[in-house]
Amino acid sequence: MRFVVARLARALMTILIVVSFAFVVLRLSGDPALAILTNEAPPEALLAFRQSWGLDQPVLVQYLTYLRTILGGDLGVSMRDGRDAFTVVAERIPITLAITIPALVISIAIGVTAGICAAFNPNSRLDRGIMLGAVAGFTVPSFVLGLLLVLVFSVWLGILPSGGAQHWTNAILPIVTLGVGSAATLARYTRAALLEVLDRPYVRTASAKGVPWRLTILSHALPNAAIPMVTILGFLVGQLIAGAVVVENVFSWPGVGRLLVASVASRDLAVVQCLLFFVAATMIAANIVADILYGLFDPRLRASGGDA
Amino acid sequence: MTAVPLVEARDLVKTYGSRRQHAVRAVNGVTLKLMRGETLGLAGESGCGKSTLGRLLLGLEAADSGSVDFNGSPLAPAGTAEWRRSRARMQMVFQDPLSALDRLLPIATQVREPLVIHKFGSQAQMDERVADLLNAVGLTAAQGRRLPGELSGGQRQRAVLARALATSPDLLVCDEPTSALDMLVQAQVLDLFAEIQSASGVAILFISHDLRALRRVSDRVAVMYLGSIVEEGPARQVLEAPRHPYTQALISSVPGVHGLNPHRILLGGEPPSPTQRRPGCAFHPRCASAVQACGQTVPAFRPASSPSHRVACHLLPTGGTPAAIARTVA
Amino acid sequence: MSDAVKQEERLGMEPRRLPSASICCAIGWLGLLLALGLFGRWLAPYDHTAIDLLDRLTPPVGFGGSFAHPLGTDELGRDLLSRLLVSIQMSVLIACGATLLGAILGTLLGFLAAHARGTVEQAILALVDFQATMPFLILALAILAFIGNSLVIFMGLLALHGWERYARIARGLALSANTQGYAGAVWQLGASPARIYLVHILPNVMATLIVSMTIAFPEIVLVESGLSFLGLGVQPPATSLGSMVGNGRDYLATAPWILIIPAATISLMALSVSLVGDWLRDRFERTGLR
Ligand SMILES: Nc1ncnc2c1ncn2[C@@H]1O[C@H](COP(=O)(O)OP(=O)(O)OP(=O)(O)O)[C@@H](O)[C@H]1O
Ligand SMILES: [Mg+2]
């Protein structure tokens, strides 16, 4: 129970910091009234906005008003298309999920398999190849990889479209580009986790007793290696979100990432702010899910009483 | 006894941990005097609060209640500029010299550090002082240029001692300075302590489990049990004619030349737990000769054989002293 | 019997993943980039902004180009070699500066947390938590949207990347040094906090910090080039590797070299730093210097 409370307290703290962060940068940006509303807004509207946000008040009061407004769900209006910022963001979310979820699934399949293969034969040529590939996978920038894929598959071979979202084939290159980074992370992590588990005494004992090597891995090591791997779920989701921002722009995929970059370029602050909170909520949720999974997987935590 | 004591502690109490059930009362009402140039040995089993008492006397930690006077005036709170200045007058020698030294700096640089901190004088004067100090603790100049990792345990402890002595302090608290060393080196380092003490006139609080080490260096000895001092007096009297049942048990457990003492007093009962205190004398649950009063009131400190030998025990007037047992220590 | 032996091998040390040849290549490449970063601007045959509309989109030598423009020209006839040299300088400068600033900031905050304890420590830890939770690219984009962009802001912004790692490491190591080690011993000698942290703790945690810097550096290169690629980083007329790739994007079909050359440079740079970082970490671990 105490664990859950502490976890929620940390999540609340992070939310509070995100909102405070938005407030601070908003204040630093100059006049929030001009920033959130448009330059062409009528003076009465500006005045009303300043009053409703308490901009004539001391900073602390402004901060509290801001907190109340945001936590009350009022995220402002998009400067570019005049609709609720929340609506503008919400309609892009499924489009982004359409490439991030397949990318996550594929990268888990490929990354974990590659990590296991590498850990089966440490030091072999296969292992070195996989690990070098993994290092390359997360050091080659995703926009470089994406453009190279376009060059090969769209320009030279002409078998896949280079951008847009008219047909399901448009999604293939973005998914592949996104998946490479996560697959590389997972491969490295799986290998390290497995090698660590394989080094534990009980696995050594099992194999000394003559249990075949591969069987040992599958029955003992893999479940144990899964425990630390759950903890990188949050990291993976973050990597995917950041990746989506770049990849959607490379392939003109009309998701959240493209919206973010377009809004930043045109300084549509209400939308940027809304996206910031959306990403924060996703990250917090991912981390909480990771913690819960960790609790489910880890027999020690399970055994140490129902209060965990 | 008209002189002002160098250190005078009154009713020191230190509790660790804030939550009620887990609070550890590491030091429980200690009153202590240390005169200039005197060596006080502090004995007691592990966890009884010896190190904590040493840190309180040096002002490294603040006591919950009670006071420590140094040279007649109270210490400034830890971390203040005045407290930092007062460090030139009092120093600590640690149990594990390797972790007390910075692994990346040559020995001589570290011996020089207190001189730099307390602005001892010109570069040349510092060089000279460092050379003297290394010489005094038996290290060569070449050893001074080495890193801590390149010296033996005994040599490192000599380096720590040289650093502690750099500003000619009045007080040295040595917390089990020899327990990380092997037997032969222990003897050498103990001799060094005695030598330094007589040459420099520094007062030493010498904390150790090892009663024979205490006997070798101490003028007076105090014995602690569960945060309180139970017996205190001239080294000879306490170690050869102990009056408190705990001291007697402690001394009888020291192996003599012929192995373990066949008459040693084995302590029964649970080992002490500083978290759960019972009323009365702290030692009574394990004391073979406990009477009813022992479980009810805390015994006061009373002079025993001589006025300077004081014991906190209800049994004192009648408490026997198995002389045969005590002799094994000698 | 052979089974057990084989297994020992399998279970044994982390493999020295990379033959030292690749490490040498990586170090050589980084040295070259650093040299180009320092002096490249003066080696450039042309001004990187000089437009020559008669010489547009010439390919590099070997693909039909001439030695007048060894790496070819872009859509405005600007010499790509000159642009590449200037971009390398910009990218290396920003990445080095940001890595260094981030390390200093994070280490100071970590030491502050270890020294102050209490509320200050909790506040710093909450910030660390926040920074570790949010993807950095999103925070960076938000700041750029709200505050606007300039080279100084951009570098300061990138310095915020990864500060939380240094803060965590510095705090952890300082705490353990304070409670049971040399730092506590020096403290009771009467040393000032500045002396304890700068003369004693800092050199002792340096090795670990340097390893973290080798992890942060390629990440900063990626964030910088990503933002510049999106047109939100380094602004024209200044140029960086990322903005060169962004430029070349429109000519992918007709003049792919505009894109491939800077793209390969970035990838090799980040890859080399990663390899060298892994190798350094291995070495530090083996010598016990951590
Ligand atoms: N910083 C601390 N926080 C919490 N508890 C502490 C702390 N320091 C000491 N204690 C507790 O106070 C009691 C006395 O500890 P202390 O180190 O003074 O004993 P000691 O006599 O020096 O033991 P040893 O001979 O093993 O060094 C112990 O129960 C210990 O657990
Ligand atoms: Mg101790």
PDB file of N, CA and C in Angstrom, chain C residues 68-103:
ATOM      1  N   ALA C  68      37.094  21.417 -58.785  1.00  0.00           N
ATOM      2  CA  ALA C  68      36.725  22.766 -58.360  1.00  0.00           C
ATOM      3  C   ALA C  68      35.808  22.683 -57.142  1.00  0.00           C
ATOM      4  N   HIS C  69      34.915  21.669 -57.129  1.00  0.00           N
ATOM      5  CA  HIS C  69      34.044  21.428 -55.981  1.00  0.00           C
ATOM      6  C   HIS C  69      34.134  19.950 -55.646  1.00  0.00           C
ATOM      7  N   PRO C  70      35.125  19.566 -54.825  1.00  0.00           N
ATOM      8  CA  PRO C  70      35.401  18.131 -54.616  1.00  0.00           C
ATOM      9  C   PRO C  70      34.176  17.353 -54.144  1.00  0.00           C
ATOM     10  N   LEU C  71      33.318  17.963 -53.319  1.00  0.00           N
ATOM     11  CA  LEU C  71      32.130  17.248 -52.855  1.00  0.00           C
ATOM     12  C   LEU C  71      30.877  17.718 -53.584  1.00  0.00           C
ATOM     13  N   GLY C  72      31.075  18.484 -54.643  1.00  0.00           N
ATOM     14  CA  GLY C  72      29.911  18.950 -55.389  1.00  0.00           C
ATOM     15  C   GLY C  72      29.343  20.253 -54.824  1.00  0.00           C
ATOM     16  N   THR C  73      28.189  20.652 -55.371  1.00  0.00           N
ATOM     17  CA  THR C  73      27.530  21.879 -54.898  1.00  0.00           C
ATOM     18  C   THR C  73      26.058  21.586 -54.646  1.00  0.00           C
ATOM     19  N   ASP C  74      25.398  22.511 -53.933  1.00  0.00           N
ATOM     20  CA  ASP C  74      23.988  22.304 -53.631  1.00  0.00           C
ATOM     21  C   ASP C  74      23.105  23.074 -54.599  1.00  0.00           C
ATOM     22  N   GLU C  75      21.836  23.206 -54.221  1.00  0.00           N
ATOM     23  CA  GLU C  75      20.871  23.771 -55.160  1.00  0.00           C
ATOM     24  C   GLU C  75      21.128  25.242 -55.476  1.00  0.00           C
ATOM     25  N   LEU C  76      21.932  25.910 -54.643  1.00  0.00           N
ATOM     26  CA  LEU C  76      22.252  27.311 -54.924  1.00  0.00           C
ATOM     27  C   LEU C  76      23.684  27.458 -55.439  1.00  0.00           C
ATOM     28  N   GLY C  77      24.319  26.327 -55.696  1.00  0.00           N
ATOM     29  CA  GLY C  77      25.686  26.366 -56.183  1.00  0.00           C
ATOM     30  C   GLY C  77      26.701  26.642 -55.087  1.00  0.00           C
ATOM     31  N   ARG C  78      26.308  26.429 -53.812  1.00  0.00           N
ATOM     32  CA  ARG C  78      27.274  26.629 -52.736  1.00  0.00           C
ATOM     33  C   ARG C  78      28.162  25.390 -52.623  1.00  0.00           C
ATOM     34  N   ASP C  79      29.448  25.619 -52.352  1.00  0.00           N
ATOM     35  CA  ASP C  79      30.416  24.520 -52.315  1.00  0.00           C
ATOM     36  C   ASP C  79      30.137  23.628 -51.112  1.00  0.00           C
ATOM     37  N   LEU C  80      29.890  22.343 -51.354  1.00  0.00           N
ATOM     38  CA  LEU C  80      29.499  21.458 -50.251  1.00  0.00           C
ATOM     39  C   LEU C  80      30.657  21.175 -49.301  1.00  0.00           C
ATOM     40  N   LEU C  81      31.879  21.105 -49.828  1.00  0.00           N
ATOM     41  CA  LEU C  81      33.014  20.864 -48.945  1.00  0.00           C
ATOM     42  C   LEU C  81      33.126  21.999 -47.924  1.00  0.00           C
ATOM     43  N   SER C  82      33.010  23.235 -48.402  1.00  0.00           N
ATOM     44  CA  SER C  82      33.098  24.364 -47.482  1.00  0.00           C
ATOM     45  C   SER C  82      31.973  24.320 -46.461  1.00  0.00           C
ATOM     46  N   ARG C  83      30.769  24.012 -46.955  1.00  0.00           N
ATOM     47  CA  ARG C  83      29.638  23.939 -46.040  1.00  0.00           C
ATOM     48  C   ARG C  83      29.822  22.823 -45.029  1.00  0.00           C
ATOM     49  N   LEU C  84      30.351  21.694 -45.497  1.00  0.00           N
ATOM     50  CA  LEU C  84      30.557  20.569 -44.589  1.00  0.00           C
ATOM     51  C   LEU C  84      31.533  20.957 -43.484  1.00  0.00           C
ATOM     52  N   LEU C  85      32.636  21.620 -43.863  1.00  0.00           N
ATOM     53  CA  LEU C  85      33.646  21.987 -42.859  1.00  0.00           C
ATOM     54  C   LEU C  85      33.047  22.936 -41.825  1.00  0.00           C
ATOM     55  N   VAL C  86      32.300  23.927 -42.304  1.00  0.00           N
ATOM     56  CA  VAL C  86      31.695  24.867 -41.367  1.00  0.00           C
ATOM     57  C   VAL C  86      30.662  24.172 -40.480  1.00  0.00           C
ATOM     58  N   SER C  87      29.901  23.254 -41.094  1.00  0.00           N
ATOM     59  CA  SER C  87      28.894  22.528 -40.315  1.00  0.00           C
ATOM     60  C   SER C  87      29.525  21.656 -39.250  1.00  0.00           C
ATOM     61  N   ILE C  88      30.626  20.983 -39.617  1.00  0.00           N
ATOM     62  CA  ILE C  88      31.304  20.140 -38.629  1.00  0.00           C
ATOM     63  C   ILE C  88      31.728  21.006 -37.458  1.00  0.00           C
ATOM     64  N   GLN C  89      32.283  22.165 -37.786  1.00  0.00           N
ATOM     65  CA  GLN C  89      32.713  23.043 -36.709  1.00  0.00           C
ATOM     66  C   GLN C  89      31.531  23.392 -35.810  1.00  0.00           C
ATOM     67  N   MET C  90      30.415  23.769 -36.437  1.00  0.00           N
ATOM     68  CA  MET C  90      29.249  24.158 -35.657  1.00  0.00           C
ATOM     69  C   MET C  90      28.754  23.000 -34.802  1.00  0.00           C
ATOM     70  N   SER C  91      28.611  21.820 -35.422  1.00  0.00           N
ATOM     71  CA  SER C  91      28.059  20.686 -34.675  1.00  0.00           C
ATOM     72  C   SER C  91      28.993  20.270 -33.544  1.00  0.00           C
ATOM     73  N   VAL C  92      30.301  20.214 -33.831  1.00  0.00           N
ATOM     74  CA  VAL C  92      31.244  19.797 -32.793  1.00  0.00           C
ATOM     75  C   VAL C  92      31.255  20.832 -31.667  1.00  0.00           C
ATOM     76  N   LEU C  93      31.228  22.105 -32.054  1.00  0.00           N
ATOM     77  CA  LEU C  93      31.238  23.156 -31.045  1.00  0.00           C
ATOM     78  C   LEU C  93      30.010  23.060 -30.143  1.00  0.00           C
ATOM     79  N   ILE C  94      28.851  22.929 -30.774  1.00  0.00           N
ATOM     80  CA  ILE C  94      27.617  22.869 -29.975  1.00  0.00           C
ATOM     81  C   ILE C  94      27.618  21.626 -29.097  1.00  0.00           C
ATOM     82  N   ALA C  95      27.976  20.478 -29.681  1.00  0.00           N
ATOM     83  CA  ALA C  95      27.904  19.244 -28.905  1.00  0.00           C
ATOM     84  C   ALA C  95      28.914  19.261 -27.761  1.00  0.00           C
ATOM     85  N   CYS C  96      30.144  19.711 -28.037  1.00  0.00           N
ATOM     86  CA  CYS C  96      31.146  19.766 -26.968  1.00  0.00           C
ATOM     87  C   CYS C  96      30.705  20.746 -25.888  1.00  0.00           C
ATOM     88  N   GLY C  97      30.292  21.925 -26.334  1.00  0.00           N
ATOM     89  CA  GLY C  97      29.887  22.941 -25.368  1.00  0.00           C
ATOM     90  C   GLY C  97      28.733  22.456 -24.514  1.00  0.00           C
ATOM     91  N   ALA C  98      27.728  21.876 -25.167  1.00  0.00           N
ATOM     92  CA  ALA C  98      26.548  21.442 -24.423  1.00  0.00           C
ATOM     93  C   ALA C  98      26.894  20.293 -23.483  1.00  0.00           C
ATOM     94  N   THR C  99      27.722  19.351 -23.940  1.00  0.00           N
ATOM     95  CA  THR C  99      28.098  18.238 -23.075  1.00  0.00           C
ATOM     96  C   THR C  99      28.817  18.753 -21.834  1.00  0.00           C
ATOM     97  N   LEU C 100      29.754  19.668 -22.063  1.00  0.00           N
ATOM     98  CA  LEU C 100      30.542  20.194 -20.958  1.00  0.00           C
ATOM     99  C   LEU C 100      29.660  20.977 -19.985  1.00  0.00           C
ATOM    100  N   LEU C 101      28.822  21.861 -20.542  1.00  0.00           N
ATOM    101  CA  LEU C 101      27.926  22.651 -19.698  1.00  0.00           C
ATOM    102  C   LEU C 101      27.005  21.745 -18.890  1.00  0.00           C
ATOM    103  N   GLY C 102      26.454  20.733 -19.576  1.00  0.00           N
ATOM    104  CA  GLY C 102      25.555  19.813 -18.897  1.00  0.00           C
ATOM    105  C   GLY C 102      26.255  19.087 -17.766  1.00  0.00           C
ATOM    106  N   ALA C 103      27.495  18.648 -18.016  1.00  0.00           N
ATOM    107  CA  ALA C 103      28.246  17.935 -16.985  1.00  0.00           C
ATOM    108  C   ALA C 103      28.497  18.852 -15.788  1.00  0.00           C
TER     109      ALA C 103
END
